[in-house]
Amino acid sequence: MNLIMLGPPGAGKGTQAKRIEEKFGSVQLSTGDMLRAEVASGSELGKMVEGLINSGGLVSDDLIVKMISGRIAQDDCKNGFILDGFPRTIPQADALGEMLAENNCAIDHCIVIEADDDDLVDRITKRFTCADCGAGYNDKFQRPKVENVCDKCGSSNFSRRKDDNEETVRTRLEAYHEQTKPIIAYYAEKGFEKRAQRGNHR
Ligand code: ADP
């Protein structure tokens, strides 16, 4: 099963993608995680994108398309993948269409997660993760059961993303509304059927 997760930053795309990965075996492809790994490794690509990511702007379509097309062609994607953070612009969506045709596959569903901007800012600026196992927490909604100890792996090594501050989040939300949101209509026009489900999940 091949899926696209769409929605603003902080909506929970990564969290839901991980759950789907565990349940259905499709592999999560997060362009944000890939870029952060490049930055952490000090690669040329990492050096090129670090400033942009920290200010909340979008990395160029060319770079992203090159990075993800190599990844989709790998063997572990043959059983299905979940795109998390890509496509983020209409040109990226067009490039994805070409990539899929080359690899003889197609998207089965697009999952759209929506939330209010102010809730998103609140969620993102208060979120943190266990640096050892990746478990997600939030200062307000989901603190570790024992202060400073990860519920899942017992580590006390927590981290916060550099771009999770209010100013950068507002810039990321602007980029979402201007460049990414139109992709929802793009896929609707391609015939993806709309089915709504309301929830009130934090
Ligand atoms: P979030 O969805 O929480 O904003 P991500 O982890 O998906 O964060 O992305 C972090 C940053 O990485 C983005 O703000 C952007 O700078 C860059 N990025 C990730 N994916 C893309 C993409 N498909 N196109 C352009 N830039 C991207």
PDB file of C-alpha atoms and ligand atoms in Angstrom:
ATOM      1  CA  MET A   1       0.000   0.000   0.000  1.00  0.00           C
ATOM      2  CA  ASN A   2       1.404   3.386  -1.048  1.00  0.00           C
ATOM      3  CA  LEU A   3       0.177   6.444   0.854  1.00  0.00           C
ATOM      4  CA  ILE A   4       0.700  10.190   0.976  1.00  0.00           C
ATOM      5  CA  MET A   5       0.276  11.968   4.315  1.00  0.00           C
ATOM      6  CA  LEU A   6      -0.822  15.570   3.813  1.00  0.00           C
ATOM      7  CA  GLY A   7      -1.354  18.269   6.405  1.00  0.00           C
ATOM      8  CA  PRO A   8       0.316  21.168   8.192  1.00  0.00           C
ATOM      9  CA  PRO A   9       3.422  20.848  10.371  1.00  0.00           C
ATOM     10  CA  GLY A  10       2.578  19.371  13.750  1.00  0.00           C
ATOM     11  CA  ALA A  11      -0.684  17.784  12.562  1.00  0.00           C
ATOM     12  CA  GLY A  12       0.634  14.305  13.355  1.00  0.00           C
ATOM     13  CA  LYS A  13       1.672  13.021   9.924  1.00  0.00           C
ATOM     14  CA  GLY A  14       4.830  11.402  11.271  1.00  0.00           C
ATOM     15  CA  THR A  15       3.070   9.859  14.272  1.00  0.00           C
ATOM     16  CA  GLN A  16       0.320   8.324  12.143  1.00  0.00           C
ATOM     17  CA  ALA A  17       2.826   7.233   9.470  1.00  0.00           C
ATOM     18  CA  LYS A  18       4.760   5.298  12.127  1.00  0.00           C
ATOM     19  CA  ARG A  19       1.562   3.585  13.314  1.00  0.00           C
ATOM     20  CA  ILE A  20       0.629   2.633   9.755  1.00  0.00           C
ATOM     21  CA  GLU A  21       4.174   1.356   9.181  1.00  0.00           C
ATOM     22  CA  GLU A  22       3.900  -0.918  12.247  1.00  0.00           C
ATOM     23  CA  LYS A  23       0.458  -2.201  11.302  1.00  0.00           C
ATOM     24  CA  PHE A  24       0.724  -2.593   7.535  1.00  0.00           C
ATOM     25  CA  GLY A  25       4.464  -2.826   6.819  1.00  0.00           C
ATOM     26  CA  SER A  26       4.646   0.066   4.341  1.00  0.00           C
ATOM     27  CA  VAL A  27       7.863   1.990   5.001  1.00  0.00           C
ATOM     28  CA  GLN A  28       7.721   5.603   6.233  1.00  0.00           C
ATOM     29  CA  LEU A  29       9.653   8.011   4.009  1.00  0.00           C
ATOM     30  CA  SER A  30       9.985  11.323   5.852  1.00  0.00           C
ATOM     31  CA  THR A  31      11.822  13.958   3.825  1.00  0.00           C
ATOM     32  CA  GLY A  32      12.240  16.046   7.010  1.00  0.00           C
ATOM     33  CA  ASP A  33      13.958  13.111   8.795  1.00  0.00           C
ATOM     34  CA  MET A  34      16.145  12.494   5.729  1.00  0.00           C
ATOM     35  CA  LEU A  35      17.206  16.147   5.608  1.00  0.00           C
ATOM     36  CA  ARG A  36      17.897  16.251   9.358  1.00  0.00           C
ATOM     37  CA  ALA A  37      20.074  13.119   8.968  1.00  0.00           C
ATOM     38  CA  GLU A  38      22.008  14.922   6.211  1.00  0.00           C
ATOM     39  CA  VAL A  39      22.500  17.948   8.474  1.00  0.00           C
ATOM     40  CA  ALA A  40      23.627  15.735  11.388  1.00  0.00           C
ATOM     41  CA  SER A  41      26.107  13.884   9.170  1.00  0.00           C
ATOM     42  CA  GLY A  42      27.659  17.147   7.958  1.00  0.00           C
ATOM     43  CA  SER A  43      27.248  16.155   4.289  1.00  0.00           C
ATOM     44  CA  GLU A  44      27.369  18.703   1.449  1.00  0.00           C
ATOM     45  CA  LEU A  45      23.596  18.476   1.101  1.00  0.00           C
ATOM     46  CA  GLY A  46      23.221  18.913   4.868  1.00  0.00           C
ATOM     47  CA  LYS A  47      25.357  22.059   4.845  1.00  0.00           C
ATOM     48  CA  MET A  48      23.361  23.429   1.939  1.00  0.00           C
ATOM     49  CA  VAL A  49      19.945  23.001   3.588  1.00  0.00           C
ATOM     50  CA  GLU A  50      20.633  23.611   7.284  1.00  0.00           C
ATOM     51  CA  GLY A  51      19.974  27.369   7.266  1.00  0.00           C
ATOM     52  CA  LEU A  52      16.800  26.995   5.234  1.00  0.00           C
ATOM     53  CA  ILE A  53      15.352  24.332   7.512  1.00  0.00           C
ATOM     54  CA  ASN A  54      16.119  26.377  10.612  1.00  0.00           C
ATOM     55  CA  SER A  55      14.361  29.413   9.164  1.00  0.00           C
ATOM     56  CA  GLY A  56      11.298  27.415   8.085  1.00  0.00           C
ATOM     57  CA  GLY A  57      11.657  27.840   4.314  1.00  0.00           C
ATOM     58  CA  LEU A  58      11.311  25.044   1.792  1.00  0.00           C
ATOM     59  CA  VAL A  59      14.285  23.246   0.273  1.00  0.00           C
ATOM     60  CA  SER A  60      14.398  23.466  -3.542  1.00  0.00           C
ATOM     61  CA  ASP A  61      12.220  21.068  -5.514  1.00  0.00           C
ATOM     62  CA  ASP A  62      15.234  19.751  -7.474  1.00  0.00           C
ATOM     63  CA  LEU A  63      17.150  18.698  -4.374  1.00  0.00           C
ATOM     64  CA  ILE A  64      14.137  17.078  -2.745  1.00  0.00           C
ATOM     65  CA  VAL A  65      13.063  15.237  -5.884  1.00  0.00           C
ATOM     66  CA  LYS A  66      16.578  13.845  -6.371  1.00  0.00           C
ATOM     67  CA  MET A  67      16.720  12.704  -2.740  1.00  0.00           C
ATOM     68  CA  ILE A  68      13.321  10.989  -2.668  1.00  0.00           C
ATOM     69  CA  SER A  69      13.495   9.409  -6.129  1.00  0.00           C
ATOM     70  CA  GLY A  70      16.625   7.488  -5.115  1.00  0.00           C
ATOM     71  CA  ARG A  71      14.849   6.337  -1.958  1.00  0.00           C
ATOM     72  CA  ILE A  72      11.602   5.196  -3.622  1.00  0.00           C
ATOM     73  CA  ALA A  73      13.596   3.058  -6.066  1.00  0.00           C
ATOM     74  CA  GLN A  74      15.122   1.026  -3.182  1.00  0.00           C
ATOM     75  CA  ASP A  75      13.988  -2.534  -2.559  1.00  0.00           C
ATOM     76  CA  ASP A  76      12.288  -1.979   0.815  1.00  0.00           C
ATOM     77  CA  CYS A  77       9.764   0.321  -0.897  1.00  0.00           C
ATOM     78  CA  LYS A  78       8.502  -2.472  -3.139  1.00  0.00           C
ATOM     79  CA  ASN A  79       6.042  -3.599  -0.435  1.00  0.00           C
ATOM     80  CA  GLY A  80       4.671  -0.116  -0.010  1.00  0.00           C
ATOM     81  CA  PHE A  81       5.678   3.317   1.313  1.00  0.00           C
ATOM     82  CA  ILE A  82       4.168   6.210   3.213  1.00  0.00           C
ATOM     83  CA  LEU A  83       5.255   9.634   1.992  1.00  0.00           C
ATOM     84  CA  ASP A  84       5.506  11.990   4.966  1.00  0.00           C
ATOM     85  CA  GLY A  85       6.467  15.577   4.076  1.00  0.00           C
ATOM     86  CA  PHE A  86       6.554  15.018   0.313  1.00  0.00           C
ATOM     87  CA  PRO A  87       5.168  16.247  -2.042  1.00  0.00           C
ATOM     88  CA  ARG A  88       5.109  19.758  -0.583  1.00  0.00           C
ATOM     89  CA  THR A  89       4.645  21.793  -3.787  1.00  0.00           C
ATOM     90  CA  ILE A  90       2.751  21.215  -7.029  1.00  0.00           C
ATOM     91  CA  PRO A  91       6.009  20.731  -9.027  1.00  0.00           C
ATOM     92  CA  GLN A  92       6.995  18.047  -6.469  1.00  0.00           C
ATOM     93  CA  ALA A  93       3.607  16.359  -6.968  1.00  0.00           C
ATOM     94  CA  ASP A  94       4.164  16.391 -10.743  1.00  0.00           C
ATOM     95  CA  ALA A  95       7.661  14.913 -10.265  1.00  0.00           C
ATOM     96  CA  LEU A  96       6.200  12.221  -7.998  1.00  0.00           C
ATOM     97  CA  GLY A  97       3.771  11.254 -10.754  1.00  0.00           C
ATOM     98  CA  GLU A  98       6.694  10.726 -13.139  1.00  0.00           C
ATOM     99  CA  MET A  99       8.675   8.766 -10.534  1.00  0.00           C
ATOM    100  CA  LEU A 100       5.745   6.455  -9.875  1.00  0.00           C
ATOM    101  CA  ALA A 101       5.248   5.799 -13.571  1.00  0.00           C
ATOM    102  CA  GLU A 102       8.965   4.937 -13.924  1.00  0.00           C
ATOM    103  CA  ASN A 103       8.788   2.535 -10.981  1.00  0.00           C
ATOM    104  CA  ASN A 104       5.507   1.050 -12.148  1.00  0.00           C
ATOM    105  CA  CYS A 105       3.539   1.941  -9.053  1.00  0.00           C
ATOM    106  CA  ALA A 106       0.768   4.251  -7.929  1.00  0.00           C
ATOM    107  CA  ILE A 107      -0.574   6.004  -4.841  1.00  0.00           C
ATOM    108  CA  ASP A 108      -3.482   4.133  -3.221  1.00  0.00           C
ATOM    109  CA  HIS A 109      -4.677   6.807  -0.778  1.00  0.00           C
ATOM    110  CA  CYS A 110      -3.915  10.346   0.366  1.00  0.00           C
ATOM    111  CA  ILE A 111      -4.520  10.943   4.066  1.00  0.00           C
ATOM    112  CA  VAL A 112      -5.167  14.563   5.030  1.00  0.00           C
ATOM    113  CA  ILE A 113      -4.870  15.623   8.675  1.00  0.00           C
ATOM    114  CA  GLU A 114      -6.165  19.082   9.553  1.00  0.00           C
ATOM    115  CA  ALA A 115      -5.783  21.276  12.635  1.00  0.00           C
ATOM    116  CA  ASP A 116      -6.014  24.967  13.596  1.00  0.00           C
ATOM    117  CA  ASP A 117      -2.839  27.040  13.250  1.00  0.00           C
ATOM    118  CA  ASP A 118      -2.861  28.200  16.897  1.00  0.00           C
ATOM    119  CA  ASP A 119      -3.210  24.608  18.146  1.00  0.00           C
ATOM    120  CA  LEU A 120      -0.357  23.592  15.853  1.00  0.00           C
ATOM    121  CA  VAL A 121       1.945  26.321  17.194  1.00  0.00           C
ATOM    122  CA  ASP A 122       1.098  25.215  20.734  1.00  0.00           C
ATOM    123  CA  ARG A 123       1.761  21.560  19.941  1.00  0.00           C
ATOM    124  CA  ILE A 124       5.003  22.107  18.047  1.00  0.00           C
ATOM    125  CA  THR A 125       6.659  24.557  20.434  1.00  0.00           C
ATOM    126  CA  LYS A 126       5.987  22.171  23.334  1.00  0.00           C
ATOM    127  CA  ARG A 127       6.980  18.895  21.689  1.00  0.00           C
ATOM    128  CA  PHE A 128      10.148  16.915  22.326  1.00  0.00           C
ATOM    129  CA  THR A 129      11.393  13.423  21.598  1.00  0.00           C
ATOM    130  CA  CYS A 130      13.530  10.759  23.173  1.00  0.00           C
ATOM    131  CA  ALA A 131      16.848  11.061  21.325  1.00  0.00           C
ATOM    132  CA  ASP A 132      17.487   7.328  21.776  1.00  0.00           C
ATOM    133  CA  CYS A 133      14.219   5.657  20.679  1.00  0.00           C
ATOM    134  CA  GLY A 134      12.328   8.520  18.993  1.00  0.00           C
ATOM    135  CA  ALA A 135       9.258   8.383  21.294  1.00  0.00           C
ATOM    136  CA  GLY A 136       7.333  11.665  21.120  1.00  0.00           C
ATOM    137  CA  TYR A 137       6.300  13.802  24.136  1.00  0.00           C
ATOM    138  CA  ASN A 138       4.703  17.179  24.825  1.00  0.00           C
ATOM    139  CA  ASP A 139       5.178  19.540  27.802  1.00  0.00           C
ATOM    140  CA  LYS A 140       1.425  20.090  28.055  1.00  0.00           C
ATOM    141  CA  PHE A 141      -0.349  16.986  26.755  1.00  0.00           C
ATOM    142  CA  GLN A 142       2.034  14.088  27.143  1.00  0.00           C
ATOM    143  CA  ARG A 143       4.825  14.228  29.690  1.00  0.00           C
ATOM    144  CA  PRO A 144       6.878  11.122  30.530  1.00  0.00           C
ATOM    145  CA  LYS A 145       5.286   9.175  33.416  1.00  0.00           C
ATOM    146  CA  VAL A 146       8.485   9.620  35.449  1.00  0.00           C
ATOM    147  CA  GLU A 147       9.987  13.101  35.047  1.00  0.00           C
ATOM    148  CA  ASN A 148      12.924  13.063  32.596  1.00  0.00           C
ATOM    149  CA  VAL A 149      12.736   9.301  31.923  1.00  0.00           C
ATOM    150  CA  CYS A 150      11.480   7.950  28.602  1.00  0.00           C
ATOM    151  CA  ASP A 151       8.422   5.671  29.095  1.00  0.00           C
ATOM    152  CA  LYS A 152       9.541   3.430  26.263  1.00  0.00           C
ATOM    153  CA  CYS A 153      13.294   2.937  26.701  1.00  0.00           C
ATOM    154  CA  GLY A 154      14.239   4.497  30.065  1.00  0.00           C
ATOM    155  CA  SER A 155      16.624   7.036  28.522  1.00  0.00           C
ATOM    156  CA  SER A 156      17.016  10.568  29.910  1.00  0.00           C
ATOM    157  CA  ASN A 157      18.347  11.841  26.623  1.00  0.00           C
ATOM    158  CA  PHE A 158      15.616  14.107  25.205  1.00  0.00           C
ATOM    159  CA  SER A 159      15.863  16.516  22.288  1.00  0.00           C
ATOM    160  CA  ARG A 160      13.920  19.343  20.669  1.00  0.00           C
ATOM    161  CA  ARG A 161      14.064  20.292  16.996  1.00  0.00           C
ATOM    162  CA  LYS A 162      15.860  23.584  16.315  1.00  0.00           C
ATOM    163  CA  ASP A 163      13.050  24.655  13.979  1.00  0.00           C
ATOM    164  CA  ASP A 164      10.317  24.091  16.610  1.00  0.00           C
ATOM    165  CA  ASN A 165      10.266  27.717  17.836  1.00  0.00           C
ATOM    166  CA  GLU A 166       7.262  30.018  17.329  1.00  0.00           C
ATOM    167  CA  GLU A 167       8.823  32.257  14.652  1.00  0.00           C
ATOM    168  CA  THR A 168       9.935  29.336  12.480  1.00  0.00           C
ATOM    169  CA  VAL A 169       6.660  27.498  12.998  1.00  0.00           C
ATOM    170  CA  ARG A 170       4.713  30.541  11.731  1.00  0.00           C
ATOM    171  CA  THR A 171       6.949  30.605   8.609  1.00  0.00           C
ATOM    172  CA  ARG A 172       6.421  26.837   8.107  1.00  0.00           C
ATOM    173  CA  LEU A 173       2.648  27.332   8.418  1.00  0.00           C
ATOM    174  CA  GLU A 174       2.767  30.113   5.825  1.00  0.00           C
ATOM    175  CA  ALA A 175       4.696  27.835   3.445  1.00  0.00           C
ATOM    176  CA  TYR A 176       2.096  25.129   4.091  1.00  0.00           C
ATOM    177  CA  HIS A 177      -0.896  27.354   3.304  1.00  0.00           C
ATOM    178  CA  GLU A 178       0.692  28.876   0.193  1.00  0.00           C
ATOM    179  CA  GLN A 179       2.528  25.961  -1.362  1.00  0.00           C
ATOM    180  CA  THR A 180       1.402  22.655   0.114  1.00  0.00           C
ATOM    181  CA  LYS A 181      -2.337  22.976   0.787  1.00  0.00           C
ATOM    182  CA  PRO A 182      -3.179  23.325  -2.948  1.00  0.00           C
ATOM    183  CA  ILE A 183      -1.947  19.737  -3.343  1.00  0.00           C
ATOM    184  CA  ILE A 184      -5.127  18.498  -1.630  1.00  0.00           C
ATOM    185  CA  ALA A 185      -7.251  19.898  -4.486  1.00  0.00           C
ATOM    186  CA  TYR A 186      -4.671  18.599  -6.999  1.00  0.00           C
ATOM    187  CA  TYR A 187      -5.222  15.010  -5.840  1.00  0.00           C
ATOM    188  CA  ALA A 188      -8.988  15.486  -5.511  1.00  0.00           C
ATOM    189  CA  GLU A 189      -9.006  16.473  -9.190  1.00  0.00           C
ATOM    190  CA  LYS A 190      -7.067  13.331  -9.981  1.00  0.00           C
ATOM    191  CA  GLY A 191     -10.012  11.343  -8.665  1.00  0.00           C
ATOM    192  CA  PHE A 192      -9.085  10.521  -5.074  1.00  0.00           C
ATOM    193  CA  GLU A 193     -12.389  10.068  -3.304  1.00  0.00           C
ATOM    194  CA  LYS A 194     -13.090  12.338  -0.326  1.00  0.00           C
ATOM    195  CA  ARG A 195     -14.092  10.643   2.925  1.00  0.00           C
ATOM    196  CA  ALA A 196     -14.182  12.739   6.065  1.00  0.00           C
ATOM    197  CA  GLN A 197     -13.677  11.617   9.612  1.00  0.00           C
ATOM    198  CA  ARG A 198     -13.789  14.034  12.523  1.00  0.00           C
ATOM    199  CA  GLY A 199     -11.729  13.499  15.622  1.00  0.00           C
ATOM    200  CA  ASN A 200     -10.611  15.398  18.651  1.00  0.00           C
ATOM    201  CA  HIS A 201      -7.318  13.731  19.260  1.00  0.00           C
ATOM    202  CA  ARG A 202      -4.370  15.521  20.831  1.00  0.00           C
TER     203      ARG A 202
HETATM  204  P1  ADP B   1       7.114  19.661   9.602  1.00  0.00           P
HETATM  205  O1  ADP B   1       6.104  18.895   8.795  1.00  0.00           O
HETATM  206  O2  ADP B   1       6.991  19.448  11.080  1.00  0.00           O
HETATM  207  O3  ADP B   1       7.202  21.137   9.265  1.00  0.00           O
HETATM  208  P2  ADP B   1       9.354  18.187   8.361  1.00  0.00           P
HETATM  209  O4  ADP B   1      10.178  17.345   9.256  1.00  0.00           O
HETATM  210  O5  ADP B   1       8.472  17.508   7.374  1.00  0.00           O
HETATM  211  O6  ADP B   1       8.582  19.193   9.311  1.00  0.00           O
HETATM  212  O7  ADP B   1      10.290  19.193   7.525  1.00  0.00           O
HETATM  213  C1  ADP B   1      11.225  20.041   8.164  1.00  0.00           C
HETATM  214  C2  ADP B   1      11.813  21.005   7.150  1.00  0.00           C
HETATM  215  O8  ADP B   1      12.496  20.270   6.126  1.00  0.00           O
HETATM  216  C3  ADP B   1      10.816  21.867   6.391  1.00  0.00           C
HETATM  217  O9  ADP B   1      10.458  23.042   7.108  1.00  0.00           O
HETATM  218  C4  ADP B   1      11.587  22.178   5.105  1.00  0.00           C
HETATM  219  O10 ADP B   1      12.572  23.168   5.326  1.00  0.00           O
HETATM  220  C5  ADP B   1      12.308  20.877   4.840  1.00  0.00           C
HETATM  221  N1  ADP B   1      11.527  19.942   3.973  1.00  0.00           N
HETATM  222  C6  ADP B   1      11.049  18.713   4.327  1.00  0.00           C
HETATM  223  N2  ADP B   1      10.412  18.135   3.294  1.00  0.00           N
HETATM  224  C7  ADP B   1      10.468  19.017   2.262  1.00  0.00           C
HETATM  225  C8  ADP B   1       9.961  19.023   0.936  1.00  0.00           C
HETATM  226  N3  ADP B   1       9.247  17.990   0.442  1.00  0.00           N
HETATM  227  N4  ADP B   1      10.215  20.110   0.159  1.00  0.00           N
HETATM  228  C9  ADP B   1      10.923  21.163   0.620  1.00  0.00           C
HETATM  229  N5  ADP B   1      11.410  21.239   1.871  1.00  0.00           N
HETATM  230  C10 ADP B   1      11.190  20.183   2.693  1.00  0.00           C
END
